[in-house]
């Protein structure tokens, strides 16, 4: 049943207020101004009822998280932690972070045990499927400390593409970062959209610059920022909107 015809559910202005968009009164003004859409259709009537678990709500074209049972958090995974909820070898795993939340969360994709940085935990299966699927080409940005002095020609090779055992691969962007490097090492920022196993380490090994340290700083529109290692936080409304927009665009392109 379209949201405009629902006899049950919650009033849209109440749902928007609960999502932190605006007060109920201000939400009614947003609706009256034609800035709110439900399932792609502009809604102006304040009596409209929606089902937060089913209906998709957007303000000014940006999706709004209205289902309180769905949760996605950013985790700064430390090194030495396995990207699984239970490790059969008894190593530290993600359960210690997921257990902080009432919802049963799982990880979106993986980071190597020796790689730190941004990892998503969620209970939204649709979101996880889209973000993890290689066809959507979600970009990831890494900071890598590598052995040796990286030359401009090596950066060019990484951008143009190199051949690995499982096929060719190219970085979307790669650059040398000034400062921060240790003696005999170079600090690189590398962005790519591949989800292949240990792909950054294998790429840099292939061009003669093995990785000393590796951290993922960005995942699609999300940034790790100054979140300390071992800490996690909920997505902001803006981050959720950006992520949901990315997911919706990816679905439309399929």
XYZ file of C-alpha atoms in Angstrom:
254
model
C 0.000 0.000 0.000
C 1.459 3.424 -0.890
C 2.379 5.492 2.127
C -0.163 8.192 1.187
C -2.986 5.668 1.625
C -1.861 3.929 4.803
C -4.502 3.642 7.478
C -1.970 2.424 10.021
C 1.637 3.337 10.668
C 2.954 6.547 12.220
C 2.394 10.148 11.230
C 5.173 11.311 8.961
C 5.984 14.416 10.998
C 6.421 12.240 14.104
C 8.758 9.915 12.205
C 10.835 12.845 10.925
C 11.089 14.306 14.416
C 12.169 10.946 15.870
C 14.835 10.698 13.144
C 16.248 14.042 14.261
C 15.365 15.901 11.066
C 13.360 18.653 12.775
C 10.639 19.201 15.342
C 7.143 17.999 14.455
C 6.056 21.548 13.661
C 9.117 22.205 11.517
C 8.636 18.834 9.805
C 5.095 19.857 8.864
C 6.531 23.029 7.335
C 9.031 20.968 5.348
C 6.177 18.841 4.047
C 4.042 21.854 3.160
C 6.983 23.266 1.206
C 7.172 20.097 -0.890
C 10.585 19.093 0.457
C 9.599 15.649 1.779
C 9.131 12.530 -0.341
C 7.938 9.039 0.562
C 8.876 6.223 -1.794
C 9.862 8.804 -4.405
C 6.598 10.802 -4.271
C 6.329 14.282 -2.766
C 4.096 14.342 0.305
C 2.529 17.563 1.594
C -0.330 16.360 3.815
C 0.599 16.365 7.535
C -1.768 13.449 8.203
C 0.257 11.077 6.024
C 1.161 7.835 7.781
C 4.228 5.740 7.003
C 5.743 2.450 8.061
C 9.377 3.199 9.009
C 10.368 -0.425 8.363
C 9.082 -0.330 4.770
C 8.737 3.193 3.430
C 11.686 5.224 2.158
C 11.637 8.833 3.296
C 13.768 11.640 1.882
C 14.125 15.357 2.609
C 15.439 17.537 -0.198
C 16.292 14.345 -2.063
C 18.501 12.996 0.752
C 17.335 9.721 2.364
C 16.485 9.843 6.059
C 17.024 6.950 8.451
C 13.561 6.338 9.907
C 13.695 2.683 10.945
C 14.977 2.633 14.554
C 15.689 -1.112 14.358
C 18.293 -0.687 11.626
C 21.709 0.375 12.798
C 25.040 1.015 11.102
C 28.154 2.101 12.955
C 31.699 3.064 12.016
C 34.392 1.107 13.830
C 38.084 1.995 13.925
C 39.415 -1.550 13.791
C 42.807 -1.864 15.467
C 45.588 -4.032 14.089
C 45.649 -7.557 15.485
C 41.852 -7.952 15.284
C 40.346 -10.531 12.911
C 37.471 -9.316 10.713
C 34.953 -11.912 11.862
C 32.505 -12.221 14.717
C 34.132 -15.412 16.003
C 37.625 -16.637 15.299
C 38.148 -20.401 15.483
C 41.780 -19.845 16.504
C 40.888 -17.722 19.508
C 42.337 -14.477 18.182
C 40.725 -11.114 19.042
C 37.692 -10.605 16.793
C 34.911 -8.093 16.131
C 32.486 -9.512 18.690
C 34.016 -7.353 21.424
C 32.845 -4.260 19.514
C 29.519 -5.583 18.218
C 28.533 -6.673 21.745
C 28.401 -3.015 22.775
C 25.094 -2.695 20.911
C 21.694 -4.259 21.557
C 21.246 -5.057 17.873
C 23.001 -8.064 16.373
C 25.561 -6.418 14.110
C 27.866 -7.931 11.493
C 30.724 -6.516 9.464
C 30.519 -5.175 5.917
C 33.550 -6.590 4.131
C 36.866 -7.229 5.828
C 40.189 -5.710 6.763
C 43.331 -7.825 7.121
C 44.377 -8.630 10.667
C 47.428 -6.385 10.252
C 45.386 -3.547 8.703
C 43.622 -0.957 10.825
C 40.961 1.596 10.001
C 37.382 2.115 8.966
C 35.088 -0.915 9.079
C 31.286 -0.846 9.049
C 29.140 -2.891 11.417
C 25.429 -3.124 10.597
C 22.247 -5.160 10.907
C 20.972 -3.876 7.547
C 21.377 -6.806 5.165
C 20.325 -4.868 2.059
C 22.847 -2.136 2.777
C 25.617 -4.645 3.421
C 24.911 -6.533 0.219
C 25.101 -3.415 -1.910
C 28.233 -1.996 -0.279
C 30.116 -5.292 -0.403
C 29.180 -6.204 -3.983
C 32.019 -5.419 -6.427
C 29.593 -4.281 -9.147
C 28.821 -1.106 -7.180
C 32.478 -0.056 -7.144
C 32.494 1.641 -3.747
C 35.856 3.382 -3.352
C 38.153 2.882 -0.370
C 41.065 5.123 0.551
C 44.115 3.809 2.390
C 47.225 5.306 3.954
C 50.215 3.021 3.458
C 53.719 3.270 4.857
C 55.907 1.357 2.412
C 59.564 0.381 2.118
C 61.786 2.496 -0.075
C 61.534 5.786 -1.958
C 58.582 5.640 -4.353
C 59.332 7.282 -7.702
C 56.860 9.122 -9.972
C 57.089 6.316 -12.519
C 55.864 3.843 -9.926
C 52.855 6.039 -9.151
C 52.115 6.157 -12.879
C 52.262 2.363 -13.111
C 49.834 1.996 -10.202
C 47.375 4.384 -11.869
C 47.684 2.800 -15.306
C 47.384 -0.725 -13.947
C 49.594 -3.657 -13.091
C 49.165 -7.398 -13.574
C 48.644 -9.658 -10.556
C 48.112 -13.416 -10.359
C 44.328 -12.913 -10.304
C 44.200 -10.293 -13.045
C 44.985 -6.623 -13.726
C 44.352 -3.906 -11.167
C 44.701 -0.115 -11.177
C 44.445 2.523 -8.488
C 41.849 5.246 -8.969
C 44.205 7.706 -7.295
C 47.590 7.460 -5.616
C 49.939 10.120 -4.266
C 52.893 10.594 -1.942
C 52.003 12.281 1.328
C 54.485 14.832 2.636
C 55.949 14.178 6.072
C 55.240 11.284 8.389
C 57.464 8.761 6.624
C 60.126 6.834 8.507
C 63.732 6.588 7.278
C 63.892 4.462 4.139
C 60.131 4.562 3.689
C 57.394 6.500 1.849
C 53.896 7.438 2.989
C 51.259 6.902 0.284
C 47.552 7.653 -0.046
C 45.866 5.172 -2.386
C 42.225 4.983 -3.508
C 40.669 2.080 -5.383
C 37.302 0.371 -5.714
C 38.395 -3.265 -5.761
C 37.435 -5.571 -2.911
C 39.911 -8.310 -3.793
C 41.727 -9.998 -0.933
C 44.770 -8.079 0.400
C 44.712 -6.045 -2.799
C 46.625 -2.983 -1.554
C 49.429 -5.051 -0.058
C 49.702 -7.179 -3.212
C 49.766 -4.124 -5.488
C 52.541 -2.470 -3.537
C 54.504 -5.716 -3.262
C 54.273 -6.034 -7.043
C 55.907 -2.639 -7.614
C 58.691 -3.349 -5.137
C 57.440 -1.419 -2.107
C 56.185 -3.816 0.584
C 53.778 -2.378 3.137
C 55.000 -1.686 6.661
C 51.737 -0.222 7.963
C 48.306 0.072 6.361
C 45.119 1.854 7.436
C 41.794 2.430 5.679
C 40.665 6.020 6.165
C 37.617 6.263 3.897
C 34.853 3.958 2.690
C 32.679 5.532 -0.002
C 31.387 8.826 1.450
C 32.389 7.880 5.015
C 35.572 9.134 6.696
C 37.294 7.750 9.783
C 38.327 11.197 10.989
C 39.814 11.314 14.490
C 37.915 8.295 15.847
C 40.418 6.481 18.126
C 41.395 2.868 17.469
C 38.980 0.458 19.140
C 36.152 3.000 19.285
C 32.933 3.023 17.294
C 30.120 5.487 16.632
C 26.751 5.669 14.916
C 26.487 7.273 11.504
C 25.413 10.895 11.518
C 22.233 11.814 9.653
C 24.346 13.333 6.869
C 26.494 10.204 6.601
C 23.451 7.974 6.472
C 21.938 10.140 3.752
C 25.124 10.040 1.700
C 25.410 6.281 2.117
C 21.752 5.658 1.260
C 22.055 7.895 -1.807
C 25.082 5.892 -2.947
C 23.187 2.637 -2.445
C 20.138 3.925 -4.295
C 22.256 5.142 -7.216
C 23.994 1.786 -7.392
C 20.710 -0.099 -7.507
C 19.390 2.182 -10.242
C 22.491 1.554 -12.362
C 22.227 -2.207 -12.213
